[in-house]
Tab-separated table of C-alpha atoms in Angstrom:
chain	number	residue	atom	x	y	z
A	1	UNK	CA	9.972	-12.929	19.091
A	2	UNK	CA	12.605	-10.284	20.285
A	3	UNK	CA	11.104	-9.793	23.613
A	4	UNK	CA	11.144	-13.730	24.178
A	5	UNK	CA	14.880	-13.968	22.999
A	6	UNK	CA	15.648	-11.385	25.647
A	7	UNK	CA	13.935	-13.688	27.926
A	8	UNK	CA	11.053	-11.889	28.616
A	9	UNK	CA	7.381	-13.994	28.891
A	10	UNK	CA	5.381	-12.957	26.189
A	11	UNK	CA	1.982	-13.823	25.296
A	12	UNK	CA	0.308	-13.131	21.732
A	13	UNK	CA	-3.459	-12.519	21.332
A	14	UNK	CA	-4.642	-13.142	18.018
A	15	UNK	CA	-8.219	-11.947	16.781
A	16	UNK	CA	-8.535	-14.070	14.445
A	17	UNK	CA	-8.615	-17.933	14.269
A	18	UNK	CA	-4.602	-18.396	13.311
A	19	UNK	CA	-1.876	-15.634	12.812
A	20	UNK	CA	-0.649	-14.084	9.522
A	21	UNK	CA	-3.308	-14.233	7.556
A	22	UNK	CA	-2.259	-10.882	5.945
A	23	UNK	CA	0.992	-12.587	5.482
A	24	UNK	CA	-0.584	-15.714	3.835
A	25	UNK	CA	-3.084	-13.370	1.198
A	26	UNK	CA	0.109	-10.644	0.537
A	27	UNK	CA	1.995	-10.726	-2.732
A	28	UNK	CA	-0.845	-12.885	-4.416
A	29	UNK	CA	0.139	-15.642	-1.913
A	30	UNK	CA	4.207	-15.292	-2.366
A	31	UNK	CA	4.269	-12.241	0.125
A	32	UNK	CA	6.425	-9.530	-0.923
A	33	UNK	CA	8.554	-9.563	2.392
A	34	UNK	CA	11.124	-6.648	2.435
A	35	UNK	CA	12.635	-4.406	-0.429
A	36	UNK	CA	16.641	-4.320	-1.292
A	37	UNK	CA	16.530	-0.532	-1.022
A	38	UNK	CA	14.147	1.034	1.717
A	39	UNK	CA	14.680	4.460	3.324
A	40	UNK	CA	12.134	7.030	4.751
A	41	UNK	CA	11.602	8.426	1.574
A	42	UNK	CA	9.193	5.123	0.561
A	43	UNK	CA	7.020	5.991	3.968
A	44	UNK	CA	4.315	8.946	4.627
A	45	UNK	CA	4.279	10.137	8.008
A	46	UNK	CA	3.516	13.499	9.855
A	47	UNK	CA	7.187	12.968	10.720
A	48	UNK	CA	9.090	11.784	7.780
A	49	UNK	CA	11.918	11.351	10.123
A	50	UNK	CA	9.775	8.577	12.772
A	51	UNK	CA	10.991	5.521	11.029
A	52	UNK	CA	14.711	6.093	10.614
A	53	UNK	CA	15.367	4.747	14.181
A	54	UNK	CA	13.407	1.602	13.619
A	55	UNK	CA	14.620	0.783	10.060
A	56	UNK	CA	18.113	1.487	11.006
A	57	UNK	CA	17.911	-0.812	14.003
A	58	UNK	CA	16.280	-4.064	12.082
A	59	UNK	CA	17.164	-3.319	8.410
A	60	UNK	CA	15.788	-5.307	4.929
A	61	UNK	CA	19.307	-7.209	5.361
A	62	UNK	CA	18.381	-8.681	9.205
A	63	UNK	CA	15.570	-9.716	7.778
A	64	UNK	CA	16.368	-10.780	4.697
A	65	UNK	CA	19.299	-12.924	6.552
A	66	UNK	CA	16.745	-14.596	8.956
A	67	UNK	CA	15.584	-15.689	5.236
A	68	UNK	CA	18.375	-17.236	4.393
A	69	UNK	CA	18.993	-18.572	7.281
A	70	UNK	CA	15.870	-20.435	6.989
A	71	UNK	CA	16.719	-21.617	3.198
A	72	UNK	CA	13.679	-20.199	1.934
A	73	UNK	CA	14.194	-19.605	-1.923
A	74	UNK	CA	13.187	-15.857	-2.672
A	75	UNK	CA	13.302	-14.185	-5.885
A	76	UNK	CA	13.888	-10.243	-6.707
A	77	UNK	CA	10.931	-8.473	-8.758
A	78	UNK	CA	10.538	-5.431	-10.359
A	79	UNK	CA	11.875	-1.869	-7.754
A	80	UNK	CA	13.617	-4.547	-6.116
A	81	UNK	CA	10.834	-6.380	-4.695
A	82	UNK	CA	11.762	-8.981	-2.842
A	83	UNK	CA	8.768	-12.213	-3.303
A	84	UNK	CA	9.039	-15.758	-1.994
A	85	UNK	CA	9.782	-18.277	-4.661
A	86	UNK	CA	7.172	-20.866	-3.267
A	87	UNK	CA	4.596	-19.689	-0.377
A	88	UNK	CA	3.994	-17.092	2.065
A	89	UNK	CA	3.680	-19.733	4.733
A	90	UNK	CA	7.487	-19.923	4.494
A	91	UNK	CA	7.944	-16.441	5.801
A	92	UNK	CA	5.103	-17.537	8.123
A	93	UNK	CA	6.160	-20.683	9.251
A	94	UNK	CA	9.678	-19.457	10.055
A	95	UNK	CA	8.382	-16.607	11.992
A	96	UNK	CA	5.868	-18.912	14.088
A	97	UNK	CA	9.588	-21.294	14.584
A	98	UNK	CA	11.347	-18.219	15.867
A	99	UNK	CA	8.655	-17.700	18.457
A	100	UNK	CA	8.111	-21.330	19.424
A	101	UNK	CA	12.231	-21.570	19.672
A	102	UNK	CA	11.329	-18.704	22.282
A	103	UNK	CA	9.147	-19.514	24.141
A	104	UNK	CA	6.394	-17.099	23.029
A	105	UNK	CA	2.850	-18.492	23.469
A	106	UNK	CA	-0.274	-17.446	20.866
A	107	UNK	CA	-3.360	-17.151	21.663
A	108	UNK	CA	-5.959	-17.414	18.858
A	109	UNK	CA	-9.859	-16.434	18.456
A	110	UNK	CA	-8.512	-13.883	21.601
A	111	UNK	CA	-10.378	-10.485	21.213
A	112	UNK	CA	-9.724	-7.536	23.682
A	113	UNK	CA	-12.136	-6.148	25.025
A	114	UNK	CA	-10.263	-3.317	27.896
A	115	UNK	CA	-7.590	-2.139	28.282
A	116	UNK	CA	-6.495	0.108	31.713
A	117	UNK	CA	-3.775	1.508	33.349
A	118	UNK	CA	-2.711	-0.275	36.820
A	119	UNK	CA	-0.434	0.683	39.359
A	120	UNK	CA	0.809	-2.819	40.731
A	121	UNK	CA	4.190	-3.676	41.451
A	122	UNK	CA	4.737	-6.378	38.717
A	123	UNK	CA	2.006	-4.966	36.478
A	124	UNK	CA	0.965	-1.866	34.419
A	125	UNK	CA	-1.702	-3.251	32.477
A	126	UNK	CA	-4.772	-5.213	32.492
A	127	UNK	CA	-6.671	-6.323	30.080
A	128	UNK	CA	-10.084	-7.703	29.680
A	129	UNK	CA	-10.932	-9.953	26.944
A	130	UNK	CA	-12.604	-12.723	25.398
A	131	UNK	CA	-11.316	-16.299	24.246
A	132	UNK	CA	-12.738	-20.342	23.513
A	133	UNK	CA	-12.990	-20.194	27.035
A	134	UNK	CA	-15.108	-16.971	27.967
A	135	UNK	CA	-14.313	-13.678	29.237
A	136	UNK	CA	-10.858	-13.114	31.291
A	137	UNK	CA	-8.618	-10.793	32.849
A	138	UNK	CA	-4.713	-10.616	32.493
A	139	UNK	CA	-2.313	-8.756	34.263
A	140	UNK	CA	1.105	-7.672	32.313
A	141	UNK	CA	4.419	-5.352	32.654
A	142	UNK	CA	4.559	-3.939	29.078
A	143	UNK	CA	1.526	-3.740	26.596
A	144	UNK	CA	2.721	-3.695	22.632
A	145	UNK	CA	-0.352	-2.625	20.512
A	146	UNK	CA	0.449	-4.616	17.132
A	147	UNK	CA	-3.420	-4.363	15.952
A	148	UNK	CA	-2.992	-3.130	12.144
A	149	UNK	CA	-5.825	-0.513	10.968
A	150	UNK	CA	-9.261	-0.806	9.084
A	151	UNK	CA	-8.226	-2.336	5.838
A	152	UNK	CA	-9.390	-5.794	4.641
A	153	UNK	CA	-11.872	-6.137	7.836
A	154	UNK	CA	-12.571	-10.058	6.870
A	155	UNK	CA	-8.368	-10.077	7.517
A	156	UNK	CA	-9.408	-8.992	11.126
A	157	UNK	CA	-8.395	-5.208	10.660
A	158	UNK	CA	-10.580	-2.825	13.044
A	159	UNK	CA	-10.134	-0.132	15.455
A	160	UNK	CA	-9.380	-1.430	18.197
A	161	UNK	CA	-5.518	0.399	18.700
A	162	UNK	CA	-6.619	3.626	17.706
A	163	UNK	CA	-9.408	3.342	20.413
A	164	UNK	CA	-6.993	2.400	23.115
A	165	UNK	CA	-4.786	5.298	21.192
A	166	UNK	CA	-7.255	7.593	22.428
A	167	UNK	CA	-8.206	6.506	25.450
A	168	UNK	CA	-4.749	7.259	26.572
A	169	UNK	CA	-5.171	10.753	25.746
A	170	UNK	CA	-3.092	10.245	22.443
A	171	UNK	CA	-3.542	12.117	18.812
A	172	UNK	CA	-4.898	9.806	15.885
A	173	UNK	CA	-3.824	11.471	12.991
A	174	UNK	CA	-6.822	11.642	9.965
A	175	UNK	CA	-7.449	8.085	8.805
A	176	UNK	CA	-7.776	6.898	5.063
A	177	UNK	CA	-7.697	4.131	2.944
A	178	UNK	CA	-4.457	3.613	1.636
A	179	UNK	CA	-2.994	1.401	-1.750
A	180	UNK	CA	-6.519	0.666	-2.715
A	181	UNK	CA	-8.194	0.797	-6.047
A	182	UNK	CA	-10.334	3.925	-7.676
A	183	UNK	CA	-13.598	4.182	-8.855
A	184	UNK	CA	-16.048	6.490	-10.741
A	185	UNK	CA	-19.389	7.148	-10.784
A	186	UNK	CA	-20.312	8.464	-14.006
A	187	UNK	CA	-22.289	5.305	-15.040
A	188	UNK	CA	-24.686	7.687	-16.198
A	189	UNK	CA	-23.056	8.807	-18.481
A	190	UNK	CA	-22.603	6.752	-22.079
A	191	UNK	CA	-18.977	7.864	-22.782
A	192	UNK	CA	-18.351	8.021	-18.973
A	193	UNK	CA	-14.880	6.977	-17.638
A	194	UNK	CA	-17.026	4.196	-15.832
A	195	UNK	CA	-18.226	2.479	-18.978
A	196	UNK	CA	-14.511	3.093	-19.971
A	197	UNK	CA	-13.338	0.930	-17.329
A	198	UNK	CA	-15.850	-1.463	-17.477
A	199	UNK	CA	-15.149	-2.341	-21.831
A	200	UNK	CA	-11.450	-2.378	-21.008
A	201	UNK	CA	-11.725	-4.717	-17.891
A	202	UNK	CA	-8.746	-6.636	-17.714
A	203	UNK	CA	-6.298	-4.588	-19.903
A	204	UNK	CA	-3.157	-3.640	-18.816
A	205	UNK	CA	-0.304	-1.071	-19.693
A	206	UNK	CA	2.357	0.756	-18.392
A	207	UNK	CA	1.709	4.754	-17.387
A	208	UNK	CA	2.611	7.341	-15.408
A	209	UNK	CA	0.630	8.644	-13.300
A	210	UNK	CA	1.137	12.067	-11.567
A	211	UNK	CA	-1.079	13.377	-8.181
A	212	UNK	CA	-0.297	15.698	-5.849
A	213	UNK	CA	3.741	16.564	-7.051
A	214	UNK	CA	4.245	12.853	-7.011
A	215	UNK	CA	4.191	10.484	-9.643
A	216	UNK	CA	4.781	6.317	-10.103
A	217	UNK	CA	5.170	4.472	-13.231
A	218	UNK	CA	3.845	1.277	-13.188
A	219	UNK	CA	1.154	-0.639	-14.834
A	220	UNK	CA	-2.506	0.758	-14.869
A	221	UNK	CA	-5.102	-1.803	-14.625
A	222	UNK	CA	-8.331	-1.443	-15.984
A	223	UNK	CA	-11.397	-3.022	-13.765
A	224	UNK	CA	-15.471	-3.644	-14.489
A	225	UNK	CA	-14.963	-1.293	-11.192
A	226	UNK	CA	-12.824	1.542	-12.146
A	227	UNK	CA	-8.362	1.354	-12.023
A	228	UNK	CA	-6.156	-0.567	-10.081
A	229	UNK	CA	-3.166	-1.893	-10.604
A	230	UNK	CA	0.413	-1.070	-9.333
A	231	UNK	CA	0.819	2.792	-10.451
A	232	UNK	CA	-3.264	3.394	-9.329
A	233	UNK	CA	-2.105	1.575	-5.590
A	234	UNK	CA	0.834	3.664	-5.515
A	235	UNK	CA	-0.547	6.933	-6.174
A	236	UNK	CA	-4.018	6.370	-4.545
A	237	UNK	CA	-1.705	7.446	-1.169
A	238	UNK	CA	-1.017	10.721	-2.249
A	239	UNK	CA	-4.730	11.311	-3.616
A	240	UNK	CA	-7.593	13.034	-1.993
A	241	UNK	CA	-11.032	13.311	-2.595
A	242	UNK	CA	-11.833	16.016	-5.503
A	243	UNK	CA	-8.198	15.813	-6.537
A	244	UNK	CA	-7.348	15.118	-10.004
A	245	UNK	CA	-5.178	12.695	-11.478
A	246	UNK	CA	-3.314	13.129	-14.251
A	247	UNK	CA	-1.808	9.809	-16.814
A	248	UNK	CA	0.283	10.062	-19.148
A	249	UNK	CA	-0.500	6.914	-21.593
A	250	UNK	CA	3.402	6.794	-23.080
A	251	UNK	CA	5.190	7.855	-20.967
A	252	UNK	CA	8.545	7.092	-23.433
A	253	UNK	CA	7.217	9.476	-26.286
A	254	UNK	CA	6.981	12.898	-26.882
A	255	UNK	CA	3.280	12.948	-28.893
A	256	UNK	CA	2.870	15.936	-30.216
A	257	UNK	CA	6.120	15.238	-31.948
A	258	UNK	CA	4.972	11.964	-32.772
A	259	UNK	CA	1.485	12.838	-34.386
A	260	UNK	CA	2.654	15.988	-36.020
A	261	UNK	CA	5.809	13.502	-38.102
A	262	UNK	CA	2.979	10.416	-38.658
A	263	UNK	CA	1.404	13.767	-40.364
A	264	UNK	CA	3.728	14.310	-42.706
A	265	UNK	CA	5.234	10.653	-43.140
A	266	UNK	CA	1.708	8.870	-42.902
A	267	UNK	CA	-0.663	11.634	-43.830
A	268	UNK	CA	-3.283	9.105	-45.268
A	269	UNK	CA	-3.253	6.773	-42.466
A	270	UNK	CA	-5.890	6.654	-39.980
A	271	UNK	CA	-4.986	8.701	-36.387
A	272	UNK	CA	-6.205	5.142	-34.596
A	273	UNK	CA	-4.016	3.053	-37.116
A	274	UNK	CA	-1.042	5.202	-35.592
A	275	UNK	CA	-2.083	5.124	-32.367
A	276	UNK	CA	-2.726	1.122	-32.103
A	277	UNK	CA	1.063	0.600	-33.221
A	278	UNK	CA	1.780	1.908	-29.231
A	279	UNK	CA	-1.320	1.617	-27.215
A	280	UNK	CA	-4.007	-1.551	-27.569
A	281	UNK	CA	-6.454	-1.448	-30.161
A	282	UNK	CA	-9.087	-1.520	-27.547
A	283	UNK	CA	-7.822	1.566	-26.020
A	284	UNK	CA	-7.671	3.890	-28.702
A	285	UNK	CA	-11.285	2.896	-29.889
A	286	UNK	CA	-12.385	4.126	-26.341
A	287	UNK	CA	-10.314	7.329	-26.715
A	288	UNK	CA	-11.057	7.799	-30.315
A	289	UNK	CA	-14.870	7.820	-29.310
A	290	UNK	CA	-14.186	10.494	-26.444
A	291	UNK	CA	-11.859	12.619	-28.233
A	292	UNK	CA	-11.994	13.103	-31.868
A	293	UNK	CA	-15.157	11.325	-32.466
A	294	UNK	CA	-16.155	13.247	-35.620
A	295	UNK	CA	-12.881	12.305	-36.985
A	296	UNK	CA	-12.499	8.480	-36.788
A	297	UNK	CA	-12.411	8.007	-40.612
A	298	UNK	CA	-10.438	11.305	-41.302
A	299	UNK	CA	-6.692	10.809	-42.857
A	300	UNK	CA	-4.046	12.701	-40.749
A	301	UNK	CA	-3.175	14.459	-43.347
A	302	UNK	CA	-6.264	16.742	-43.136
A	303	UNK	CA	-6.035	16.986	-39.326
A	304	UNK	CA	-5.222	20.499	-38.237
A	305	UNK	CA	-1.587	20.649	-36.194
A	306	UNK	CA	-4.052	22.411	-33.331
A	307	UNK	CA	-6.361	19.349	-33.603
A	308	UNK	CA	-3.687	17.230	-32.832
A	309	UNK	CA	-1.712	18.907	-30.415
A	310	UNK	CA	-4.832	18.689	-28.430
A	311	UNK	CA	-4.740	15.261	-28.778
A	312	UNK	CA	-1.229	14.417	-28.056
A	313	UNK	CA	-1.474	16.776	-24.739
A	314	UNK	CA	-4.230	14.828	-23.638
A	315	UNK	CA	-1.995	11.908	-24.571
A	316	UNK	CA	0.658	12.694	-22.369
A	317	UNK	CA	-1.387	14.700	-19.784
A	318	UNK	CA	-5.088	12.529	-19.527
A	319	UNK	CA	-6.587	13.894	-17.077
A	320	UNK	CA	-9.221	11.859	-14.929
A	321	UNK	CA	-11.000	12.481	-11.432
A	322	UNK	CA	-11.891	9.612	-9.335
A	323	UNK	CA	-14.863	9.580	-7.647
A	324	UNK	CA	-13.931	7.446	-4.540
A	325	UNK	CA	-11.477	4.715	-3.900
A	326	UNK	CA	-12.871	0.973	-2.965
A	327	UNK	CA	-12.400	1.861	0.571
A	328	UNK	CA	-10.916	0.066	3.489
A	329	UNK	CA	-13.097	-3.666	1.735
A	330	UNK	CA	-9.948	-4.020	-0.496
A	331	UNK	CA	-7.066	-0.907	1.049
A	332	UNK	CA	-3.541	-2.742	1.574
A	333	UNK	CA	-3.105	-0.390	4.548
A	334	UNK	CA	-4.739	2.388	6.573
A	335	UNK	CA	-2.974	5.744	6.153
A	336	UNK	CA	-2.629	7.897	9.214
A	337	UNK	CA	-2.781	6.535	12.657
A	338	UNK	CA	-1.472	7.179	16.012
A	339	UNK	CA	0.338	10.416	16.058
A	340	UNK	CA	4.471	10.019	15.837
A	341	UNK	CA	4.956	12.748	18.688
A	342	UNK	CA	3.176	10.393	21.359
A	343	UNK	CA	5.813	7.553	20.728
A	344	UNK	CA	10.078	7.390	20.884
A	345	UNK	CA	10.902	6.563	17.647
A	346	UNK	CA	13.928	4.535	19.113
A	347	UNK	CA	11.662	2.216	20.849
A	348	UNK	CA	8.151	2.765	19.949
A	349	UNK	CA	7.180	3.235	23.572
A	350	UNK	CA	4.706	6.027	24.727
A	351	UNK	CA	6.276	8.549	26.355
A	352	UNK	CA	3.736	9.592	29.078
A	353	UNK	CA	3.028	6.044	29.116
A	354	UNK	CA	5.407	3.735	30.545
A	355	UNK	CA	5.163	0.543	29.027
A	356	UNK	CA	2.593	0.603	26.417
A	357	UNK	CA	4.075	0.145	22.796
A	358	UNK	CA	2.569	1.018	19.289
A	359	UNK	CA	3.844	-0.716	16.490
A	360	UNK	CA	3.234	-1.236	13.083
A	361	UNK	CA	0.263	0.271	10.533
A	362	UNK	CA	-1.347	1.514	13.766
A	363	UNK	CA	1.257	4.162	13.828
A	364	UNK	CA	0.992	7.095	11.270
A	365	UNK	CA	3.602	5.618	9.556
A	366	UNK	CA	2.631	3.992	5.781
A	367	UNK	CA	4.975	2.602	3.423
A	368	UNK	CA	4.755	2.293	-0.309
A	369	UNK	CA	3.992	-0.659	-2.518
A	370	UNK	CA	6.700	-3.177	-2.587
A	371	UNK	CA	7.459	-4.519	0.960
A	372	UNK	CA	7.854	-1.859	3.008
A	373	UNK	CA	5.232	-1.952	5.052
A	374	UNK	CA	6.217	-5.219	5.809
A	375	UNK	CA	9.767	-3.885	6.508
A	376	UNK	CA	8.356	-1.273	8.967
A	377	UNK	CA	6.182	-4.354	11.276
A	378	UNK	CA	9.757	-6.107	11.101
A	379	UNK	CA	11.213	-3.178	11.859
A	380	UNK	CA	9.497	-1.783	14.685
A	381	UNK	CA	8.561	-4.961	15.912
A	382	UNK	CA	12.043	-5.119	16.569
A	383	UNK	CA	12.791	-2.078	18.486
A	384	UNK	CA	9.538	-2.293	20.890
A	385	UNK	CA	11.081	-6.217	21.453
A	386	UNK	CA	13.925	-4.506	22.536
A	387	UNK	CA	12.548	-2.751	24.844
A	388	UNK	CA	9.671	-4.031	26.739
């Protein structure tokens, strides 16, 4: 869109059988567009510094003022999460006008096959691929590589960028499913944290959730699979395999100070009759069976302070381990990607390589939850348009 407003000629080849379609599915169909407040501190990078350039030059507010240019009714979530009121094809549709307006011609069910280096006078690039019509070659100045990473492969996400990445000589940095679900594996197991999972499949509650000195709060989501939810999405970035992951289940309360007084105050209630007046009824029964067992029918009252203290730490400090995440099938993004030292941050452009671009979640450059990664395509969308 900015390279065609600059007047250049630019042509769009789409994968997949129509464009957006990550747009369309994102937000549960409302697409969570930008943020109000976005800075490099919601992005993981190599180089937390990369994506100043970009987000400076195209911030949430030029977006967010194509938006209302448009009319398109918007509402404000939660961490300032910025959600169309009616559809994602809004945001679509009003992209697609701002190419048409342009000039820009798409090209769908258009799948690359090679890309090489040229040395013509009026072209750098050519490309081999395949359309509706059979196998072709183009010719073209500037070559932006806009081709997303391996999550949600039925969305069309492959990869294809960090191959021609590579066979330009440049670093991919280590690749991993990123915002994505966890699992576990203990099904073995009869009090296992899978069986946990499973009997509390659909229940929801706000934690926080600590990994790797970083932590979200957010609502936990229990699955027949394992955790999701916003705070398991969030975190899942900062978590590797083997690490463990520590949830604190109130995150408002102090529990050792709150079992030790229901002691004293409610010494012949029930440790679970407490407990269900601030967590579900259905979790506690799960936790009562894991952690004082032997105890279910045992007043407070004759609860040792140690007993409890245990209890209240593991409260505030429940420690799990994940076995795996659900992998790139159901990942909102890829972490890593093409290194950040290959490209100007400024434009996006390869520096050894005159004319090809890298924009996007190809780059190692992965945003939180909550529109930024959506920010960051806007963003350095922007600044290769500017460019090329």
């Amino acid at each position: 869109m900015t390279a065609a407003q600059r007047g250049q000629r630019v042509l769009v080849l789409e994968k997949a059988n129509k464009v957006g379609k990550k747009i369309l599915m994102s937000g549960g169909g409302r697409c969570n567009f930008t943020n109000h407040f976005v800075s490099a501190e919601n992005y993981i990078s190599d180089n937390r510094h990369f994506c100043k350039a970009a987000l400076k030059r195209y911030s949430q507010w030029d977006f967010i003022g194509m938006v209302e240019r448009y009319a398109i009714p918007y509402e404000e979530r939660k961490h300032s999460q910025l959600f169309c009121l009616n559809s994602a094809k809004d945001i679509l549709e009003m992209l697609l006008n701002e190419c048409e307006q342009a000039g820009v011609e798409i090209r769908c069910k258009a799948e690359a096959k090679q890309v090489q280096a040229i040395d013509q006078h009026s072209a750098r690039y050519q490309i081999k691929l395949v359309d509706e019509n059979g196998a072709a070659t183009l010719t073209c100045r500037s070559l932006v590589v806009a081709t997303g990473g391996l999550s949600i492969p039925t969305l069309g996400g492959s990869d294809l960028g960090y191959q021609i990445a590579r066979q330009f000589g440049l670093e991919v940095t280590p690749l991993q499913a990123g915002l994505v679900p966890f699992m576990f594996s203990d099904s073995d197991k009869k009090l296992s944290m899978k069986s946990l999972c499973e009997t509390l499949s659909g229940l929801a509650l706000e934690v926080e959730m600590h990994c790797n000195n970083t932590y979200f709060r957010e609502n936990l989501l229990f699955t027949h699979r394992g955790m999701s939810g916003p705070v398991v999405l969030q975190i899942s970035n900062y978590w590797h395999p083997g690490d463990t992951v520590s949830i604190n289940l109130l995150p408002d309360t102090n529990a050792e100070q709150l079992l030790l007084t229901a002691k004293q105050q409610q010494g012949k209630s029930l440790l679970r009759t407490v407990l269900s007046q601030h967590l579900s009824k259905g979790l506690v029964g799960e936790l009562q069976q894991r952690w004082w067992p032997e105890q279910a029918d045992t007043a407070l009252a004759e609860f040792s302070d140690k007993a409890l203290i245990n209890i209240a730490q593991q409260l505030n400090d429940w420690q799990i381990k994940p076995s795996s995440t659900e992998g790139y099938r159901t990942a909102e993004v890829t972490l890593g990607g093409v290194h950040t030292k290959a490209l100007s941050s400024k434009t996006l452009e390869v520096t050894s390589q005159p004319g090809l671009f890298f924009i996007g979640e190809v780059v190692d450059v992965t945003g939180w939850l909550g529109g930024f990664n959506f920010q960051w395509a806007w963003s350095s969308g922007y600044s290769a348009g500017l460019a090329v």
